[in-house]
Amino acid sequence: MAFFEKLGKKIGDAAEAAGDKAKDFAEITKLNNSISAEKKEIDRLIVELGKWAFEAEKSNPESPVAIQCSKILESKKNIESFQEKIEEIKSGPDLEAPVPEVENLEIVTCKNCGAIVPEGSKFCPECGTPVDL
Ligand SMILES: [Zn+2]
């Protein structure tokens, strides 16, 4: 009987230990979530701090963060020029307009001898026949 009592106690202990483990796990999960939340808050504040520092230091060449500031300014300039390009493209020739066909650029040949006549020439370079356009 003693054996079964001992066994029963052991099982009880194990169950209790498992319960403690589950509680520990839940507690650890909760703490890890708290850590994540704090880290997110730190990240947010660092971004805010960075923006503040940039605004405060961007025109100070002696600033300890002058390199970072100049890189940010450079990126801002790049953004502006990319936006300008977008506007140029948008205000440019209508994209729906038909693209000139390559056939229109066909090489002119002499009707008499078949020689290739350079663009703008009035006479065939081979036989002198006038080119009618
Ligand atoms: Zn010719």
PDB file of C-alpha atoms and ligand atoms in Angstrom:
ATOM      1  CA  MET A   1       0.000   0.000   0.000  1.00  0.00           C
ATOM      2  CA  ALA A   2       2.897   2.252   0.874  1.00  0.00           C
ATOM      3  CA  PHE A   3       4.168   1.890  -2.677  1.00  0.00           C
ATOM      4  CA  PHE A   4       0.902   3.131  -4.205  1.00  0.00           C
ATOM      5  CA  GLU A   5       0.683   5.975  -1.747  1.00  0.00           C
ATOM      6  CA  LYS A   6       4.188   7.020  -2.721  1.00  0.00           C
ATOM      7  CA  LEU A   7       3.348   6.667  -6.385  1.00  0.00           C
ATOM      8  CA  GLY A   8       0.188   8.712  -5.926  1.00  0.00           C
ATOM      9  CA  LYS A   9       2.177  11.442  -4.190  1.00  0.00           C
ATOM     10  CA  LYS A  10       4.773  11.418  -6.944  1.00  0.00           C
ATOM     11  CA  ILE A  11       2.094  11.841  -9.613  1.00  0.00           C
ATOM     12  CA  GLY A  12       0.541  14.628  -7.565  1.00  0.00           C
ATOM     13  CA  ASP A  13       3.916  16.363  -7.279  1.00  0.00           C
ATOM     14  CA  ALA A  14       4.469  15.995 -11.017  1.00  0.00           C
ATOM     15  CA  ALA A  15       1.094  17.497 -11.756  1.00  0.00           C
ATOM     16  CA  GLU A  16       1.786  20.344  -9.403  1.00  0.00           C
ATOM     17  CA  ALA A  17       5.197  20.887 -11.000  1.00  0.00           C
ATOM     18  CA  ALA A  18       3.601  20.870 -14.451  1.00  0.00           C
ATOM     19  CA  GLY A  19       1.076  23.413 -13.238  1.00  0.00           C
ATOM     20  CA  ASP A  20       3.901  25.612 -11.929  1.00  0.00           C
ATOM     21  CA  LYS A  21       5.717  25.252 -15.267  1.00  0.00           C
ATOM     22  CA  ALA A  22       2.599  26.349 -17.140  1.00  0.00           C
ATOM     23  CA  LYS A  23       2.230  29.301 -14.802  1.00  0.00           C
ATOM     24  CA  ASP A  24       5.934  30.152 -15.252  1.00  0.00           C
ATOM     25  CA  PHE A  25       5.524  29.922 -19.020  1.00  0.00           C
ATOM     26  CA  ALA A  26       2.533  32.259 -18.968  1.00  0.00           C
ATOM     27  CA  GLU A  27       4.416  34.681 -16.754  1.00  0.00           C
ATOM     28  CA  ILE A  28       7.481  34.602 -19.017  1.00  0.00           C
ATOM     29  CA  THR A  29       5.302  35.181 -22.086  1.00  0.00           C
ATOM     30  CA  LYS A  30       3.707  38.158 -20.363  1.00  0.00           C
ATOM     31  CA  LEU A  31       7.109  39.585 -19.418  1.00  0.00           C
ATOM     32  CA  ASN A  32       8.432  39.063 -22.945  1.00  0.00           C
ATOM     33  CA  ASN A  33       5.415  40.940 -24.288  1.00  0.00           C
ATOM     34  CA  SER A  34       6.178  43.757 -21.868  1.00  0.00           C
ATOM     35  CA  ILE A  35       9.789  43.808 -23.078  1.00  0.00           C
ATOM     36  CA  SER A  36       8.599  44.007 -26.720  1.00  0.00           C
ATOM     37  CA  ALA A  37       6.261  46.865 -25.866  1.00  0.00           C
ATOM     38  CA  GLU A  38       9.054  48.780 -24.123  1.00  0.00           C
ATOM     39  CA  LYS A  39      11.414  48.178 -27.065  1.00  0.00           C
ATOM     40  CA  LYS A  40       8.786  49.500 -29.488  1.00  0.00           C
ATOM     41  CA  GLU A  41       8.393  52.586 -27.348  1.00  0.00           C
ATOM     42  CA  ILE A  42      12.179  53.079 -27.329  1.00  0.00           C
ATOM     43  CA  ASP A  43      12.270  52.761 -31.131  1.00  0.00           C
ATOM     44  CA  ARG A  44       9.471  55.288 -31.480  1.00  0.00           C
ATOM     45  CA  LEU A  45      11.214  57.745 -29.149  1.00  0.00           C
ATOM     46  CA  ILE A  46      14.543  57.301 -30.950  1.00  0.00           C
ATOM     47  CA  VAL A  47      12.869  58.137 -34.271  1.00  0.00           C
ATOM     48  CA  GLU A  48      11.287  61.185 -32.636  1.00  0.00           C
ATOM     49  CA  LEU A  49      14.638  62.161 -31.118  1.00  0.00           C
ATOM     50  CA  GLY A  50      16.304  61.696 -34.505  1.00  0.00           C
ATOM     51  CA  LYS A  51      13.791  63.958 -36.219  1.00  0.00           C
ATOM     52  CA  TRP A  52      14.256  66.560 -33.521  1.00  0.00           C
ATOM     53  CA  ALA A  53      18.050  66.347 -33.783  1.00  0.00           C
ATOM     54  CA  PHE A  54      17.876  66.631 -37.565  1.00  0.00           C
ATOM     55  CA  GLU A  55      15.715  69.757 -37.395  1.00  0.00           C
ATOM     56  CA  ALA A  56      18.004  71.261 -34.737  1.00  0.00           C
ATOM     57  CA  GLU A  57      21.323  70.339 -36.344  1.00  0.00           C
ATOM     58  CA  LYS A  58      20.713  70.359 -40.105  1.00  0.00           C
ATOM     59  CA  SER A  59      22.260  73.793 -40.649  1.00  0.00           C
ATOM     60  CA  ASN A  60      25.137  73.325 -38.239  1.00  0.00           C
ATOM     61  CA  PRO A  61      28.271  72.090 -40.050  1.00  0.00           C
ATOM     62  CA  GLU A  62      30.016  71.616 -36.697  1.00  0.00           C
ATOM     63  CA  SER A  63      27.311  69.292 -35.435  1.00  0.00           C
ATOM     64  CA  PRO A  64      28.388  65.842 -34.200  1.00  0.00           C
ATOM     65  CA  VAL A  65      25.621  64.499 -36.438  1.00  0.00           C
ATOM     66  CA  ALA A  66      26.555  66.633 -39.472  1.00  0.00           C
ATOM     67  CA  ILE A  67      27.265  63.571 -41.629  1.00  0.00           C
ATOM     68  CA  GLN A  68      23.871  62.048 -40.924  1.00  0.00           C
ATOM     69  CA  CYS A  69      22.180  65.401 -41.509  1.00  0.00           C
ATOM     70  CA  SER A  70      23.886  65.909 -44.847  1.00  0.00           C
ATOM     71  CA  LYS A  71      22.918  62.408 -45.930  1.00  0.00           C
ATOM     72  CA  ILE A  72      19.296  63.107 -45.011  1.00  0.00           C
ATOM     73  CA  LEU A  73      19.397  66.396 -46.930  1.00  0.00           C
ATOM     74  CA  GLU A  74      20.888  64.583 -49.917  1.00  0.00           C
ATOM     75  CA  SER A  75      18.127  61.997 -49.816  1.00  0.00           C
ATOM     76  CA  LYS A  76      15.525  64.749 -49.624  1.00  0.00           C
ATOM     77  CA  LYS A  77      17.058  66.386 -52.710  1.00  0.00           C
ATOM     78  CA  ASN A  78      16.986  63.052 -54.515  1.00  0.00           C
ATOM     79  CA  ILE A  79      13.307  62.653 -53.651  1.00  0.00           C
ATOM     80  CA  GLU A  80      12.619  66.133 -55.055  1.00  0.00           C
ATOM     81  CA  SER A  81      14.402  65.394 -58.315  1.00  0.00           C
ATOM     82  CA  PHE A  82      12.601  62.066 -58.658  1.00  0.00           C
ATOM     83  CA  GLN A  83       9.294  63.849 -58.088  1.00  0.00           C
ATOM     84  CA  GLU A  84      10.235  66.424 -60.720  1.00  0.00           C
ATOM     85  CA  LYS A  85      10.967  63.626 -63.172  1.00  0.00           C
ATOM     86  CA  ILE A  86       7.579  62.095 -62.441  1.00  0.00           C
ATOM     87  CA  GLU A  87       5.931  65.479 -63.146  1.00  0.00           C
ATOM     88  CA  GLU A  88       7.944  65.806 -66.375  1.00  0.00           C
ATOM     89  CA  ILE A  89       6.810  62.388 -67.496  1.00  0.00           C
ATOM     90  CA  LYS A  90       3.211  63.168 -66.582  1.00  0.00           C
ATOM     91  CA  SER A  91       3.213  66.519 -68.420  1.00  0.00           C
ATOM     92  CA  GLY A  92       5.136  65.126 -71.388  1.00  0.00           C
ATOM     93  CA  PRO A  93       3.694  63.851 -74.680  1.00  0.00           C
ATOM     94  CA  ASP A  94       0.485  61.919 -74.248  1.00  0.00           C
ATOM     95  CA  LEU A  95       1.387  58.303 -73.669  1.00  0.00           C
ATOM     96  CA  GLU A  96      -1.718  57.370 -75.700  1.00  0.00           C
ATOM     97  CA  ALA A  97      -0.400  59.198 -78.777  1.00  0.00           C
ATOM     98  CA  PRO A  98       0.684  56.831 -81.539  1.00  0.00           C
ATOM     99  CA  VAL A  99       4.396  56.222 -81.621  1.00  0.00           C
ATOM    100  CA  PRO A 100       5.907  57.210 -85.003  1.00  0.00           C
ATOM    101  CA  GLU A 101       6.258  54.079 -87.060  1.00  0.00           C
ATOM    102  CA  VAL A 102       9.669  52.928 -88.164  1.00  0.00           C
ATOM    103  CA  GLU A 103       8.303  52.670 -91.736  1.00  0.00           C
ATOM    104  CA  ASN A 104       8.136  56.475 -91.897  1.00  0.00           C
ATOM    105  CA  LEU A 105      11.904  56.531 -91.421  1.00  0.00           C
ATOM    106  CA  GLU A 106      12.532  54.201 -94.357  1.00  0.00           C
ATOM    107  CA  ILE A 107      15.684  54.658 -96.340  1.00  0.00           C
ATOM    108  CA  VAL A 108      15.289  56.630 -99.586  1.00  0.00           C
ATOM    109  CA  THR A 109      16.617  54.878-102.645  1.00  0.00           C
ATOM    110  CA  CYS A 110      17.111  56.216-106.103  1.00  0.00           C
ATOM    111  CA  LYS A 111      14.255  55.313-108.455  1.00  0.00           C
ATOM    112  CA  ASN A 112      16.740  55.135-111.337  1.00  0.00           C
ATOM    113  CA  CYS A 113      19.651  53.060-110.003  1.00  0.00           C
ATOM    114  CA  GLY A 114      18.476  51.938-106.577  1.00  0.00           C
ATOM    115  CA  ALA A 115      21.379  53.534-104.703  1.00  0.00           C
ATOM    116  CA  ILE A 116      20.795  54.669-101.169  1.00  0.00           C
ATOM    117  CA  VAL A 117      20.246  58.419-101.096  1.00  0.00           C
ATOM    118  CA  PRO A 118      21.385  60.155 -97.892  1.00  0.00           C
ATOM    119  CA  GLU A 119      18.615  61.922 -96.001  1.00  0.00           C
ATOM    120  CA  GLY A 120      18.144  65.478 -97.279  1.00  0.00           C
ATOM    121  CA  SER A 121      19.888  64.902-100.607  1.00  0.00           C
ATOM    122  CA  LYS A 122      18.105  66.206-103.683  1.00  0.00           C
ATOM    123  CA  PHE A 123      20.050  64.130-106.159  1.00  0.00           C
ATOM    124  CA  CYS A 124      21.216  60.537-106.221  1.00  0.00           C
ATOM    125  CA  PRO A 125      24.924  60.361-105.267  1.00  0.00           C
ATOM    126  CA  GLU A 126      25.444  57.558-107.812  1.00  0.00           C
ATOM    127  CA  CYS A 127      23.661  58.696-110.999  1.00  0.00           C
ATOM    128  CA  GLY A 128      22.574  62.243-110.245  1.00  0.00           C
ATOM    129  CA  THR A 129      18.868  61.562-110.811  1.00  0.00           C
ATOM    130  CA  PRO A 130      16.752  64.089-108.930  1.00  0.00           C
ATOM    131  CA  VAL A 131      15.077  62.519-105.913  1.00  0.00           C
ATOM    132  CA  ASP A 132      11.381  63.217-105.692  1.00  0.00           C
ATOM    133  CA  LEU A 133      10.102  62.998-102.175  1.00  0.00           C
TER     134      LEU A 133
HETATM  135 ZN    ZN B   1      20.729  56.820-108.895  1.00  0.00          ZN
END
